[in-house]
Coordinates of C-alpha atoms and ligand atoms in Angstrom, one line a residue:
M17 CA 20.2 -22.9 19.5
N18 CA 16.9 -23.6 21.1
Q19 CA 13.9 -21.1 20.7
T20 CA 14.5 -19.5 24.1
T21 CA 17.8 -18.6 23.7
K22 CA 17.2 -17.2 20.2
T23 CA 14.1 -14.8 21.6
I24 CA 16.8 -13.8 24.3
L25 CA 19.6 -12.7 21.9
I26 CA 16.8 -11.3 19.2
F27 CA 15.5 -9.2 22.5
V28 CA 19.0 -8.2 23.4
G29 CA 19.9 -6.9 19.7
A30 CA 16.9 -5.1 19.4
L31 CA 17.8 -2.9 22.9
A32 CA 21.0 -2.3 21.4
V33 CA 19.7 -0.6 18.5
V34 CA 17.4 1.4 20.4
G35 CA 20.1 2.5 22.7
I36 CA 22.4 3.4 20.0
A37 CA 19.7 5.5 18.2
L38 CA 18.5 7.2 21.6
S39 CA 22.1 8.0 22.6
F40 CA 22.7 10.0 18.6
V41 CA 19.6 12.1 19.7
S42 CA 20.9 13.0 22.9
L43 CA 24.5 13.4 21.4
K44 CA 24.2 17.7 21.7
T45 CA 26.2 18.7 24.0
D46 CA 25.1 22.0 23.3
Q47 CA 23.8 24.1 26.5
K48 CA 19.8 24.3 26.3
V49 CA 17.8 27.4 27.3
D50 CA 14.6 28.5 26.6
I51 CA 13.3 31.2 24.2
T52 CA 13.1 33.8 27.2
T53 CA 16.7 33.4 28.0
L54 CA 17.7 33.6 24.3
A55 CA 15.5 36.4 23.6
S56 CA 17.0 38.7 26.5
N57 CA 20.5 37.4 25.8
I58 CA 20.2 39.0 22.3
Q59 CA 18.3 42.0 23.7
D60 CA 21.6 42.4 26.1
G61 CA 23.8 42.0 23.0
K62 CA 25.5 38.7 24.3
I63 CA 24.9 36.9 21.0
K64 CA 27.1 36.9 18.0
S65 CA 25.4 34.9 15.5
V66 CA 22.0 33.0 14.9
S67 CA 21.5 29.8 12.7
V68 CA 17.9 28.4 12.5
Q69 CA 16.8 25.5 11.1
G70 CA 13.4 24.0 11.4
T71 CA 12.6 24.2 15.3
E72 CA 15.9 24.4 16.3
I73 CA 17.5 27.6 17.1
K74 CA 21.5 27.6 17.5
A75 CA 23.1 30.6 18.9
V76 CA 26.7 31.6 19.4
T77 CA 27.4 33.7 22.2
T78 CA 30.2 36.7 21.8
D79 CA 32.4 34.4 24.2
D80 CA 32.1 31.7 21.8
K81 CA 29.7 29.4 23.7
K82 CA 27.0 27.5 21.8
I83 CA 23.4 27.4 22.9
V84 CA 20.4 26.1 21.6
S85 CA 16.8 26.5 21.7
T86 CA 13.5 25.5 20.3
K87 CA 10.6 27.1 18.6
E88 CA 7.3 25.9 16.8
S89 CA 8.2 25.5 13.3
S90 CA 5.3 27.8 12.1
E91 CA 6.5 30.6 13.6
S92 CA 9.7 33.0 12.0
F93 CA 12.3 33.6 14.3
S94 CA 12.1 37.4 13.8
E95 CA 8.4 37.7 14.6
L96 CA 9.2 35.4 18.1
M97 CA 12.0 37.7 18.8
K98 CA 9.5 40.8 18.3
N99 CA 7.1 39.0 20.5
Y100 CA 9.6 38.7 23.1
N101 CA 10.0 42.6 22.9
V102 CA 13.7 42.4 21.3
D103 CA 14.7 45.6 19.7
A104 CA 14.3 45.8 16.2
E105 CA 17.8 47.3 15.6
K106 CA 19.5 44.4 17.5
L107 CA 17.9 42.2 15.6
R108 CA 18.8 43.6 12.1
A109 CA 22.6 43.6 13.4
L110 CA 22.3 40.2 14.6
P111 CA 23.4 37.6 11.5
V112 CA 20.7 35.2 11.1
E113 CA 21.2 32.3 8.8
V114 CA 18.4 30.1 8.3
K115 CA 18.7 26.7 6.7
E116 CA 16.2 24.4 5.1
P117 CA 15.1 21.8 7.5
G118 CA 16.1 18.4 6.2
G119 CA 18.8 15.7 5.9
A120 CA 19.0 12.2 7.2
A121 CA 19.9 14.0 10.7
Y122 CA 16.7 16.0 11.1
W123 CA 14.4 13.5 10.1
A124 CA 15.9 10.6 12.4
G125 CA 15.6 13.3 15.0
A126 CA 12.2 14.0 14.2
L127 CA 11.0 10.5 13.4
L128 CA 12.8 8.1 15.9
P129 CA 11.1 9.2 18.7
T130 CA 8.1 8.0 17.6
I131 CA 9.0 5.1 15.4
I132 CA 11.1 3.3 18.1
P133 CA 8.2 2.7 20.8
L134 CA 6.1 1.4 17.8
M135 CA 8.8 -1.2 16.7
L136 CA 9.2 -2.1 20.1
I137 CA 5.4 -3.0 20.3
V138 CA 5.8 -4.8 16.8
A139 CA 8.5 -6.9 18.0
L140 CA 7.0 -7.6 21.4
M141 CA 3.6 -8.6 19.6
W142 CA 5.8 -10.6 17.2
F143 CA 7.4 -12.9 20.0
F144 CA 4.2 -13.2 21.8
F145 CA 2.6 -14.6 18.7
R146 CA 6.0 -17.0 18.1
Q147 CA 5.7 -17.9 21.6
V148 CA 2.2 -19.0 21.3
Q149 CA 2.5 -20.8 18.5
G150 CA 5.8 -22.5 19.1
Q151 CA 4.5 -24.2 22.3
N152 CA 1.9 -25.9 20.5
S153 CA -0.9 -23.9 22.1
K154 CA -4.1 -24.3 20.5
A155 CA -5.2 -20.6 21.0
M156 CA -4.0 -19.8 17.7
M157 CA -5.2 -22.6 15.2
F158 CA -8.7 -23.1 16.5
G159 CA -10.2 -24.3 13.4
Q160 CA -7.3 -26.9 12.5
S161 CA -7.7 -30.6 13.2
G162 CA -3.9 -30.7 15.4
A163 CA -4.0 -34.3 13.8
R164 CA -0.3 -35.7 13.7
E165 CA 0.6 -37.4 10.7
S166 CA 3.0 -39.9 10.4
G167 CA 4.5 -40.8 7.2
K168 CA 6.3 -43.9 5.9
D169 CA 9.5 -43.2 6.8
D170 CA 8.4 -43.0 10.6
K171 CA 11.4 -43.9 12.8
D172 CA 9.4 -46.1 15.1
K173 CA 7.6 -47.5 12.4
V174 CA 4.8 -50.4 13.9
T175 CA 4.2 -53.4 11.6
F176 CA 2.0 -56.3 12.3
K177 CA 5.1 -58.2 13.8
D178 CA 5.0 -55.7 16.9
V179 CA 1.4 -56.8 17.9
A180 CA 0.8 -60.1 19.4
G181 CA -2.1 -62.3 19.4
V182 CA -5.7 -60.7 18.6
K183 CA -5.2 -63.0 15.4
E184 CA -8.7 -62.4 13.8
A185 CA -8.2 -58.6 14.2
K186 CA -4.9 -58.6 12.2
E187 CA -6.6 -61.1 9.3
E188 CA -9.4 -58.5 9.5
L189 CA -7.2 -55.3 9.0
G190 CA -4.9 -57.7 6.6
E191 CA -7.9 -56.9 3.8
I192 CA -7.6 -53.1 4.6
V193 CA -3.6 -53.0 4.2
E194 CA -4.2 -55.0 0.7
F195 CA -6.8 -52.2 -0.7
L196 CA -4.4 -49.6 0.7
K197 CA -1.7 -51.3 -1.2
Q198 CA -3.5 -52.0 -4.3
P199 CA -6.6 -50.5 -4.7
D200 CA -7.2 -51.2 -8.7
K201 CA -7.1 -55.4 -7.8
F202 CA -10.5 -54.5 -5.8
T203 CA -11.7 -51.9 -7.6
A204 CA -11.4 -53.8 -11.0
L205 CA -13.9 -56.3 -9.4
G206 CA -16.5 -53.5 -8.3
A207 CA -15.4 -54.3 -4.8
K208 CA -16.6 -51.6 -2.3
I209 CA -13.9 -51.1 0.2
P210 CA -15.5 -50.3 3.6
K211 CA -14.7 -46.7 4.5
G212 CA -14.9 -47.2 8.6
V213 CA -13.6 -49.8 10.7
L214 CA -14.1 -49.8 14.5
L215 CA -11.8 -51.1 16.8
M216 CA -13.5 -52.6 19.9
G217 CA -11.7 -54.0 23.1
S218 CA -10.8 -53.5 27.1
P219 CA -8.3 -50.8 27.7
G220 CA -4.8 -52.2 26.8
T221 CA -5.6 -54.6 24.3
G222 CA -3.7 -52.7 21.5
K223 CA -6.0 -51.1 19.7
T224 CA -4.1 -47.5 19.2
L225 CA -1.0 -50.2 18.3
L226 CA -2.6 -52.2 16.0
A227 CA -4.1 -49.1 13.8
R228 CA -0.6 -47.6 13.9
A229 CA 0.4 -51.1 12.8
V230 CA -1.9 -50.8 9.9
A231 CA -0.4 -47.7 8.7
G232 CA 2.9 -49.5 8.7
E233 CA 1.9 -52.0 7.1
A234 CA 0.3 -50.2 4.3
E235 CA 3.1 -47.7 4.2
V236 CA 0.4 -44.6 3.9
P237 CA 0.2 -41.6 5.9
F238 CA -1.8 -42.0 8.9
F239 CA -3.8 -39.0 10.6
H240 CA -4.1 -39.8 14.1
I241 CA -6.3 -37.9 16.7
S242 CA -8.1 -38.7 19.6
G243 CA -11.3 -38.0 20.2
S244 CA -11.1 -35.9 23.4
E245 CA -8.9 -33.2 21.3
F246 CA -12.1 -32.2 18.9
V247 CA -13.8 -31.1 22.5
E248 CA -11.7 -28.6 23.8
M249 CA -11.9 -24.9 24.8
F250 CA -14.8 -23.4 22.5
V251 CA -18.1 -24.7 21.2
G252 CA -17.7 -25.3 17.3
V253 CA -14.4 -26.2 17.4
G254 CA -14.6 -29.8 17.1
A255 CA -16.7 -29.3 13.9
S256 CA -14.3 -27.2 12.2
R257 CA -11.2 -29.4 13.2
V258 CA -13.2 -32.4 11.8
R259 CA -13.7 -30.5 8.4
D260 CA -9.9 -29.6 8.5
L261 CA -9.0 -33.4 9.3
F262 CA -10.8 -34.6 6.6
L263 CA -9.7 -32.1 4.0
K264 CA -6.4 -32.8 4.4
A265 CA -6.6 -36.8 4.3
K266 CA -8.5 -36.5 1.0
K267 CA -5.4 -34.7 -0.4
T268 CA -3.1 -37.1 0.8
A269 CA -5.5 -40.3 0.0
P270 CA -4.5 -43.3 0.3
C271 CA -4.2 -42.6 3.8
I272 CA -5.9 -43.7 7.3
V273 CA -7.5 -41.4 9.4
F274 CA -7.5 -42.6 13.1
I275 CA -9.7 -41.2 15.7
D276 CA -8.8 -42.9 18.7
E277 CA -11.1 -43.2 21.8
I278 CA -13.9 -42.2 19.7
D279 CA -16.3 -42.4 22.6
A280 CA -15.7 -38.9 23.8
V281 CA -17.5 -37.7 20.8
G282 CA -19.1 -40.4 19.6
R283 CA -21.7 -40.8 22.5
Q284 CA -25.5 -41.2 22.0
R285 CA -26.8 -38.1 21.1
G286 CA -29.5 -36.5 23.3
S287 CA -28.6 -38.8 25.9
G288 CA -27.4 -36.0 28.1
L289 CA -24.5 -38.3 29.4
G290 CA -21.7 -36.2 30.6
G291 CA -21.7 -32.2 30.1
S292 CA -21.3 -30.1 27.1
H293 CA -23.1 -32.5 24.5
D294 CA -23.8 -29.8 22.1
E295 CA -20.1 -29.7 21.3
R296 CA -20.0 -33.3 20.9
E297 CA -23.1 -33.7 18.8
Q298 CA -21.7 -31.1 16.6
T299 CA -18.4 -32.7 16.0
L300 CA -20.2 -36.1 15.9
N301 CA -22.5 -34.7 13.1
Q302 CA -19.7 -33.2 11.2
I303 CA -18.1 -36.7 11.5
L304 CA -21.1 -38.2 10.0
V305 CA -21.4 -35.6 7.2
E306 CA -17.6 -36.1 6.2
M307 CA -17.8 -40.5 6.2
D308 CA -20.9 -39.7 4.1
G309 CA -19.2 -37.0 1.7
F310 CA -17.0 -39.2 0.0
E311 CA -16.8 -42.1 -2.3
P312 CA -16.0 -45.8 -1.0
N313 CA -12.9 -45.8 -3.1
S314 CA -11.3 -42.7 -2.6
G315 CA -8.5 -44.3 -0.8
V316 CA -9.3 -42.8 2.8
I317 CA -10.3 -45.3 5.4
V318 CA -11.1 -44.0 8.6
M319 CA -10.3 -46.0 11.7
A320 CA -11.6 -45.4 15.0
A321 CA -11.1 -47.3 18.5
T322 CA -13.1 -47.3 21.7
N323 CA -13.7 -49.5 24.9
R324 CA -17.2 -48.2 25.0
P325 CA -19.2 -49.3 21.9
D326 CA -21.8 -49.6 24.0
V327 CA -22.2 -46.1 24.2
L328 CA -21.7 -45.0 20.8
D329 CA -24.4 -43.4 18.6
P330 CA -26.0 -45.9 16.5
A331 CA -25.6 -43.4 13.5
L332 CA -21.8 -44.2 13.8
L333 CA -22.2 -47.8 13.3
R334 CA -24.6 -47.9 10.2
P335 CA -23.7 -48.9 6.7
G336 CA -21.7 -46.6 4.9
R337 CA -19.8 -45.7 8.4
F338 CA -18.4 -47.9 10.5
D339 CA -19.5 -50.7 9.3
R340 CA -16.6 -53.0 9.7
R341 CA -16.2 -54.1 13.6
V342 CA -13.0 -55.4 14.8
V343 CA -13.1 -57.2 18.5
L344 CA -9.7 -57.4 20.1
D345 CA -10.0 -60.2 22.7
P346 CA -8.0 -60.1 25.9
P347 CA -5.0 -62.4 25.3
D348 CA -5.2 -66.0 26.1
L349 CA -2.3 -68.1 27.3
N350 CA -0.2 -68.4 24.2
D351 CA -1.1 -64.6 23.2
R352 CA 0.5 -63.6 26.6
E353 CA 3.7 -65.3 25.9
E354 CA 4.0 -63.7 22.4
I355 CA 3.4 -60.2 23.9
I356 CA 6.0 -60.7 26.5
K357 CA 8.3 -62.0 24.2
I358 CA 8.0 -58.8 22.1
H359 CA 8.7 -56.7 25.4
A360 CA 11.5 -58.8 26.6
K361 CA 13.5 -58.2 23.5
K362 CA 16.4 -55.7 23.8
K363 CA 16.0 -56.5 27.6
P364 CA 18.9 -58.8 29.0
L365 CA 17.2 -61.7 30.9
A366 CA 19.0 -63.8 33.1
K367 CA 19.2 -67.3 32.4
D368 CA 16.4 -68.7 35.0
V369 CA 14.0 -66.6 33.1
S370 CA 10.9 -68.4 31.8
L371 CA 8.6 -66.4 29.7
R372 CA 6.2 -69.3 29.8
H373 CA 6.0 -69.3 33.0
L374 CA 5.4 -65.6 33.5
A375 CA 2.6 -66.2 31.1
E376 CA 1.2 -69.0 33.1
R377 CA 1.1 -66.5 36.2
T378 CA -0.7 -63.5 34.4
P379 CA -4.2 -64.8 33.3
G380 CA -6.4 -61.8 33.2
F381 CA -3.6 -59.4 32.2
S382 CA -4.2 -57.1 28.9
G383 CA -1.1 -56.6 26.5
A384 CA -0.5 -53.0 28.5
D385 CA -0.2 -54.8 31.6
L386 CA 2.2 -57.3 30.3
M387 CA 4.3 -54.4 29.1
N388 CA 4.3 -52.9 32.4
L389 CA 5.3 -55.8 33.9
M390 CA 8.6 -56.2 31.9
N391 CA 9.1 -52.8 32.5
E392 CA 8.8 -52.6 36.3
G393 CA 11.2 -55.8 36.3
A394 CA 13.8 -53.8 34.3
I395 CA 13.6 -51.0 36.5
L396 CA 13.8 -53.3 39.7
A397 CA 16.6 -55.0 38.3
A398 CA 18.2 -51.4 37.1
R399 CA 17.6 -49.9 40.9
K400 CA 19.7 -53.0 42.0
N401 CA 22.5 -52.3 39.7
L402 CA 22.1 -55.8 38.2
K403 CA 23.0 -56.7 34.3
E404 CA 20.2 -59.1 33.7
I405 CA 17.0 -59.2 34.8
P406 CA 16.4 -62.1 37.0
M407 CA 13.2 -64.1 37.1
Q408 CA 12.0 -63.2 40.6
M409 CA 11.8 -59.7 39.9
L410 CA 9.4 -60.3 37.0
L411 CA 7.3 -62.4 39.3
D412 CA 7.8 -59.5 41.8
S413 CA 6.3 -57.0 39.0
I414 CA 3.2 -59.3 38.7
E415 CA 2.0 -58.3 42.1
K416 CA 3.2 -54.5 41.5
V417 CA 1.4 -54.6 38.4
L418 CA -1.8 -56.2 39.8
L419 CA -2.1 -54.7 43.2
G420 CA 0.4 -51.8 43.4
P421 CA 3.3 -50.8 44.7
E422 CA 4.4 -52.3 48.6
R423 CA 3.6 -50.0 51.2
K424 CA 6.6 -51.0 53.6
S425 CA 6.4 -47.4 55.3
H426 CA 2.7 -48.0 56.4
V427 CA 3.3 -48.8 60.0
M428 CA 0.7 -51.2 61.5
N429 CA 0.6 -51.5 65.5
E430 CA 0.9 -55.0 66.8
D431 CA -2.8 -55.4 67.2
E432 CA -3.5 -54.2 63.6
R433 CA -0.6 -56.5 62.4
K434 CA -2.4 -59.6 64.3
V435 CA -5.8 -58.8 62.9
T436 CA -4.3 -58.5 59.4
A437 CA -2.7 -61.7 59.7
Y438 CA -5.6 -63.9 61.0
H439 CA -7.9 -61.9 58.5
E440 CA -5.6 -63.1 55.7
A441 CA -5.1 -66.5 57.0
G442 CA -9.1 -66.8 56.9
H443 CA -9.2 -66.1 53.0
A444 CA -5.9 -68.5 52.7
L445 CA -7.5 -71.5 54.8
V446 CA -11.3 -71.2 53.3
A447 CA -9.4 -70.9 49.6
H448 CA -7.3 -73.8 50.4
L449 CA -9.9 -76.1 51.9
L450 CA -12.5 -75.6 49.1
P451 CA -12.1 -77.9 46.2
H452 CA -12.6 -75.4 43.6
A453 CA -11.2 -72.3 44.6
D454 CA -8.2 -71.5 43.2
P455 CA -4.6 -72.4 44.6
V456 CA -3.0 -70.0 47.2
Q457 CA 0.0 -68.5 45.6
K458 CA 1.1 -66.2 48.3
V459 CA -0.2 -64.7 51.5
S460 CA 1.1 -61.5 52.9
I461 CA 0.5 -58.7 55.4
I462 CA 2.8 -56.2 53.8
S463 CA 0.1 -53.1 52.7
R464 CA -0.1 -53.1 48.8
G465 CA -2.1 -50.1 47.0
R466 CA -5.2 -49.8 49.7
A467 CA -5.3 -53.3 50.9
A468 CA -3.8 -54.2 54.1
G469 CA -2.5 -57.3 53.6
Y470 CA -3.6 -59.8 50.2
T471 CA -4.0 -63.4 49.3
L472 CA -2.8 -64.1 45.9
K473 CA -4.8 -66.8 44.1
M474 CA -4.2 -67.9 40.9
P475 CA -6.2 -70.1 38.5
I476 CA -4.0 -72.5 37.0
E477 CA -5.5 -72.2 33.5
D478 CA -7.6 -69.8 31.2
R479 CA -11.3 -69.7 31.9
T480 CA -14.2 -68.9 30.0
S481 CA -16.7 -70.1 31.9
R482 CA -17.1 -71.3 35.6
S483 CA -19.9 -73.2 37.2
C484 CA -22.0 -72.3 40.1
E485 CA -20.5 -74.2 42.4
E486 CA -17.3 -72.1 42.0
Y487 CA -18.8 -68.8 42.6
K488 CA -20.3 -70.2 45.7
E489 CA -17.0 -71.0 46.6
D490 CA -15.7 -67.6 45.6
I491 CA -18.0 -65.8 48.1
A492 CA -17.0 -68.1 50.8
V493 CA -13.3 -67.1 50.3
A494 CA -13.9 -63.3 50.3
M495 CA -15.9 -63.8 53.1
G496 CA -13.0 -65.6 55.3
G497 CA -11.4 -62.7 56.1
F498 CA -14.6 -61.4 57.8
A499 CA -15.1 -64.8 59.4
A500 CA -11.6 -65.1 60.9
E501 CA -11.7 -61.4 62.7
K502 CA -15.3 -62.4 63.8
I503 CA -14.1 -66.0 65.3
F504 CA -10.6 -65.0 66.9
F505 CA -11.2 -61.0 67.8
G506 CA -15.4 -61.1 68.0
D507 CA -14.9 -57.6 66.0
I508 CA -14.6 -56.5 63.2
T509 CA -12.3 -54.0 61.0
T510 CA -12.8 -51.9 57.7
G511 CA -10.5 -54.4 56.1
A512 CA -13.4 -56.4 55.2
T513 CA -15.3 -53.9 53.1
M514 CA -13.5 -54.3 49.9
D515 CA -14.2 -58.4 50.7
M516 CA -17.9 -57.9 51.4
K517 CA -18.1 -55.5 48.0
N518 CA -16.6 -58.5 45.8
A519 CA -18.7 -60.8 47.5
T520 CA -22.1 -58.8 46.7
K521 CA -20.9 -58.4 43.2
I522 CA -20.4 -62.2 42.4
A523 CA -23.9 -63.0 44.3
R524 CA -25.7 -60.2 42.3
S525 CA -24.3 -61.6 39.1
M526 CA -25.2 -65.2 40.1
V527 CA -28.5 -64.2 40.7
T528 CA -29.6 -61.7 38.1
Q529 CA -27.2 -62.3 35.1
W530 CA -26.1 -66.0 35.1
G531 CA -29.3 -67.9 36.3
M532 CA -27.8 -69.3 39.2
S533 CA -30.7 -68.9 41.5
E534 CA -33.4 -71.7 41.8
K535 CA -35.9 -69.2 42.7
L536 CA -35.5 -66.3 40.2
G537 CA -35.0 -69.0 37.3
P538 CA -32.8 -68.9 34.2
R539 CA -33.5 -65.3 33.3
T540 CA -31.8 -62.3 33.2
Y541 CA -32.6 -59.1 35.2
G542 CA -32.0 -55.8 34.1
V543 CA -30.8 -54.9 31.0
Q544 CA -27.2 -54.6 30.3
E545 CA -25.7 -54.2 26.6
D546 CA -24.0 -57.0 25.7
M547 CA -21.0 -55.8 26.6
I548 CA -19.9 -57.4 29.4
F549 CA -16.5 -58.8 27.7
L550 CA -15.5 -55.4 28.4
G551 CA -15.1 -56.0 32.1
R552 CA -17.3 -53.0 32.7
E553 CA -20.2 -52.3 35.0
I554 CA -22.9 -50.2 32.8
H555 CA -25.9 -48.5 34.2
E556 CA -28.6 -50.7 34.2
N557 CA -32.6 -50.8 33.0
R558 CA -34.8 -52.2 35.5
D559 CA -36.7 -54.5 33.5
Y560 CA -38.8 -56.3 36.3
S561 CA -41.4 -55.7 39.0
D562 CA -40.7 -54.8 42.7
D563 CA -41.9 -58.5 43.9
K564 CA -38.9 -59.7 41.7
A565 CA -36.6 -56.6 43.3
T566 CA -37.4 -58.0 46.7
L567 CA -36.7 -61.6 45.8
I568 CA -33.2 -60.7 44.2
D569 CA -32.4 -58.8 47.4
A570 CA -33.3 -62.0 49.3
E571 CA -31.3 -64.2 47.1
I572 CA -27.9 -62.3 47.1
D573 CA -28.4 -62.0 51.0
R574 CA -28.8 -65.7 51.3
L575 CA -25.5 -66.5 48.8
I576 CA -23.6 -64.5 51.2
H577 CA -25.1 -66.0 54.2
D578 CA -23.9 -69.5 53.0
G579 CA -20.6 -68.5 52.0
L580 CA -20.0 -66.8 55.3
E581 CA -21.5 -69.7 57.0
T582 CA -19.2 -72.0 54.9
A583 CA -16.0 -70.0 55.7
K584 CA -16.9 -70.0 59.4
K585 CA -17.2 -73.9 59.6
L586 CA -13.9 -74.4 58.0
I587 CA -12.4 -71.6 60.2
T588 CA -13.8 -73.0 63.4
D589 CA -12.9 -76.8 62.5
N590 CA -9.4 -76.1 61.8
K591 CA -8.6 -73.1 64.5
D592 CA -5.1 -74.9 65.2
A593 CA -4.0 -74.5 61.5
M594 CA -5.3 -70.9 61.4
D595 CA -3.2 -70.3 64.6
R596 CA 0.0 -71.8 62.6
V597 CA -0.5 -69.6 59.7
G598 CA -1.5 -66.3 61.8
E599 CA 1.7 -66.7 63.7
K600 CA 3.9 -67.4 60.7
L601 CA 2.6 -64.5 59.0
L602 CA 3.2 -62.5 61.9
A603 CA 6.7 -63.5 62.0
K604 CA 7.6 -63.7 58.3
E605 CA 5.0 -61.1 56.7
T606 CA 4.7 -63.2 53.3
L607 CA 4.3 -67.0 52.4
E608 CA 5.0 -68.1 49.1
R609 CA 2.9 -70.9 48.1
D610 CA 5.4 -73.9 49.1
E611 CA 6.0 -72.2 52.5
F612 CA 1.9 -71.9 52.9
N613 CA 1.0 -75.2 52.1
E614 CA 3.7 -76.7 54.5
T615 CA 2.6 -74.5 57.3
I616 CA -1.2 -75.1 57.2
G617 CA -0.4 -79.1 57.0
L618 CA -3.7 -80.0 55.5
T619 CA -4.3 -81.2 51.7
K620 CA -6.4 -79.6 49.1
P621 CA -9.4 -81.5 48.8
K622 CA -10.2 -82.5 45.0
K623 CA -12.6 -81.3 42.9
S624 CA -15.0 -84.0 42.4
Ligands
ADP28 P1 -5.4 -49.5 23.7 O1 -5.4 -48.2 23.0 O2 -6.4 -50.9 23.5 O3 -5.9 -48.9 25.0 P2 -2.7 -49.6 23.4 O4 -2.5 -49.8 21.8 O5 -2.3 -48.5 23.9 O6 -4.1 -50.1 24.0 O7 -1.5 -50.7 24.4 C1 -0.7 -50.1 25.2 C2 0.5 -50.9 25.0 O8 0.7 -52.0 25.6 C3 1.3 -50.9 23.7 O9 2.0 -49.7 23.2 C4 1.9 -52.0 23.6 O10 3.5 -51.8 24.1 C5 1.4 -52.8 24.7 N1 0.4 -54.3 24.0 C6 -0.8 -54.1 24.2 N2 -1.5 -54.8 23.5 C7 -0.2 -55.7 23.1 C8 -0.5 -56.7 22.1 N3 -1.4 -57.6 21.5 N4 0.9 -57.2 21.3 C9 1.9 -56.3 21.7 N5 2.0 -55.1 22.8 C10 0.9 -54.6 23.3
MG29 MG1 -5.6 -46.3 23.3
ZN30 ZN1 -9.5 -59.5 52.9

């Protein structure tokens, strides 16, 4: 029976009880009269006998009818009658029986009317409180941490086997697992085990997963709370939640406290970034106090995860706090294959599926992206009522994860289609004719996400560093769409906006970060925390003069201009090829790699 039906049943029961009680009170069928009527009846000699009980006066008339009236309990019946001008001898002649007030019925009659509403109110309040608590609303438990504890016998227990790649991180954390399992081994040698471990890595690299795996491996309780849960509703709640969390943890040691997304509370104090930082500061202070407050070998290990280590308060990173830092790298080719393997378990795959090939096609994908990819493939196959997932659907899913779902419903008119086809043909042709640019995998004029069409290029291998020449070609490829529109239609559309943004971004990084401009020399401009591996832009502190700023702008302009010229030249020199690709796109909408190579009819130059 679920909560709601229970509540309803109890309610109906209560109502029934109340109804029965009320009907008892009003069961008296006797005729009710007021005192005046009763008095005049007595005066007229129409009453045979009277019995008085408490406030109730029961009288029997000469024709044997029963009538009832009430009086105040303090007044005596005879006094009352005298006041109503009933003759004294008439009263004396009347047999009056006075009964002691009492008996269950009497008390029930007197008290029920007061008790029932009270009971109702109490019951209502009780229901309300239970409802509120049942729905896990935190209104009633401000100060409690709300941390979810998962123990050893968790059904969906995660171990290191469920985490692929991130080898260094796993090794590092293996140490922690060993300590949690056999603390004596370490303490006997006087070793101090770190209190805090900070997991760092870009979104989707498996930080949360790995933390759960550590608990699973060590078979200890695991308190999981997300940083944003500390910052809620009322000021001061965060700090008391932290206190509560650590109190619980210390009682259950050895155990792991995991604070996910700690950047929500652990931002640099006083930086004023984001609102309500008072609350955050208090919470952060409390975390620091708690971490300092327990002995290194007490068996409580605090793990935290973040994808913004750059914004963390340095105080968190001081020795004795989160002094162990574990970086989760984005997966390389082999890791990707392993991750895909994990997420391919329980999924029936067709014979033609090559996980290796999928891994090759997904450079830059995070673990979460890969999980998403396998899931999308399964969904596609299920919607087509297939029993197995074919390779083609997994390949289609790559694009879905990369670019968002296809928007077949987005109807373009003929002009739009033509511009889009030549725009994409421009990107593809430039990419094809430049030696270092990644080979074209697919060109399409089907809208995806926010793009009208797309040209999919894929590096053949994972790369960690690239050369100046490659970036220059990337800019040219990005400007290919713009150039094609300009050359074939003499006009440009908003479709080139994202392309220009990309080109500008590459050019800016080349000049200010990678020392690829002769004029500006081998130095960086603007202080960026060394967290570029997280793939995020962080606000920049200017550390150069205005002269240099002008120069930087000029160099960015030059790089983009050069790229555009390269693209324009290639397109003008190969107008026939452009027409071939453009027309084919208009006819077929999507060209796969082989079809594209055939249509363009030109060979890709070799890298020199
Ligand atoms: P993060 O916390 O770093 O943002 P998560 O741990 O939440 O990432 O990862 C999201 C999901 O992606 C996981 O539940 C898991 O299914 C998958 N995943 C990510 N990394 C890996 C990995 N290295 N091995 C296996 N699965 C992974
Ligand atoms: Mg996470
Ligand atoms: Zn474009």
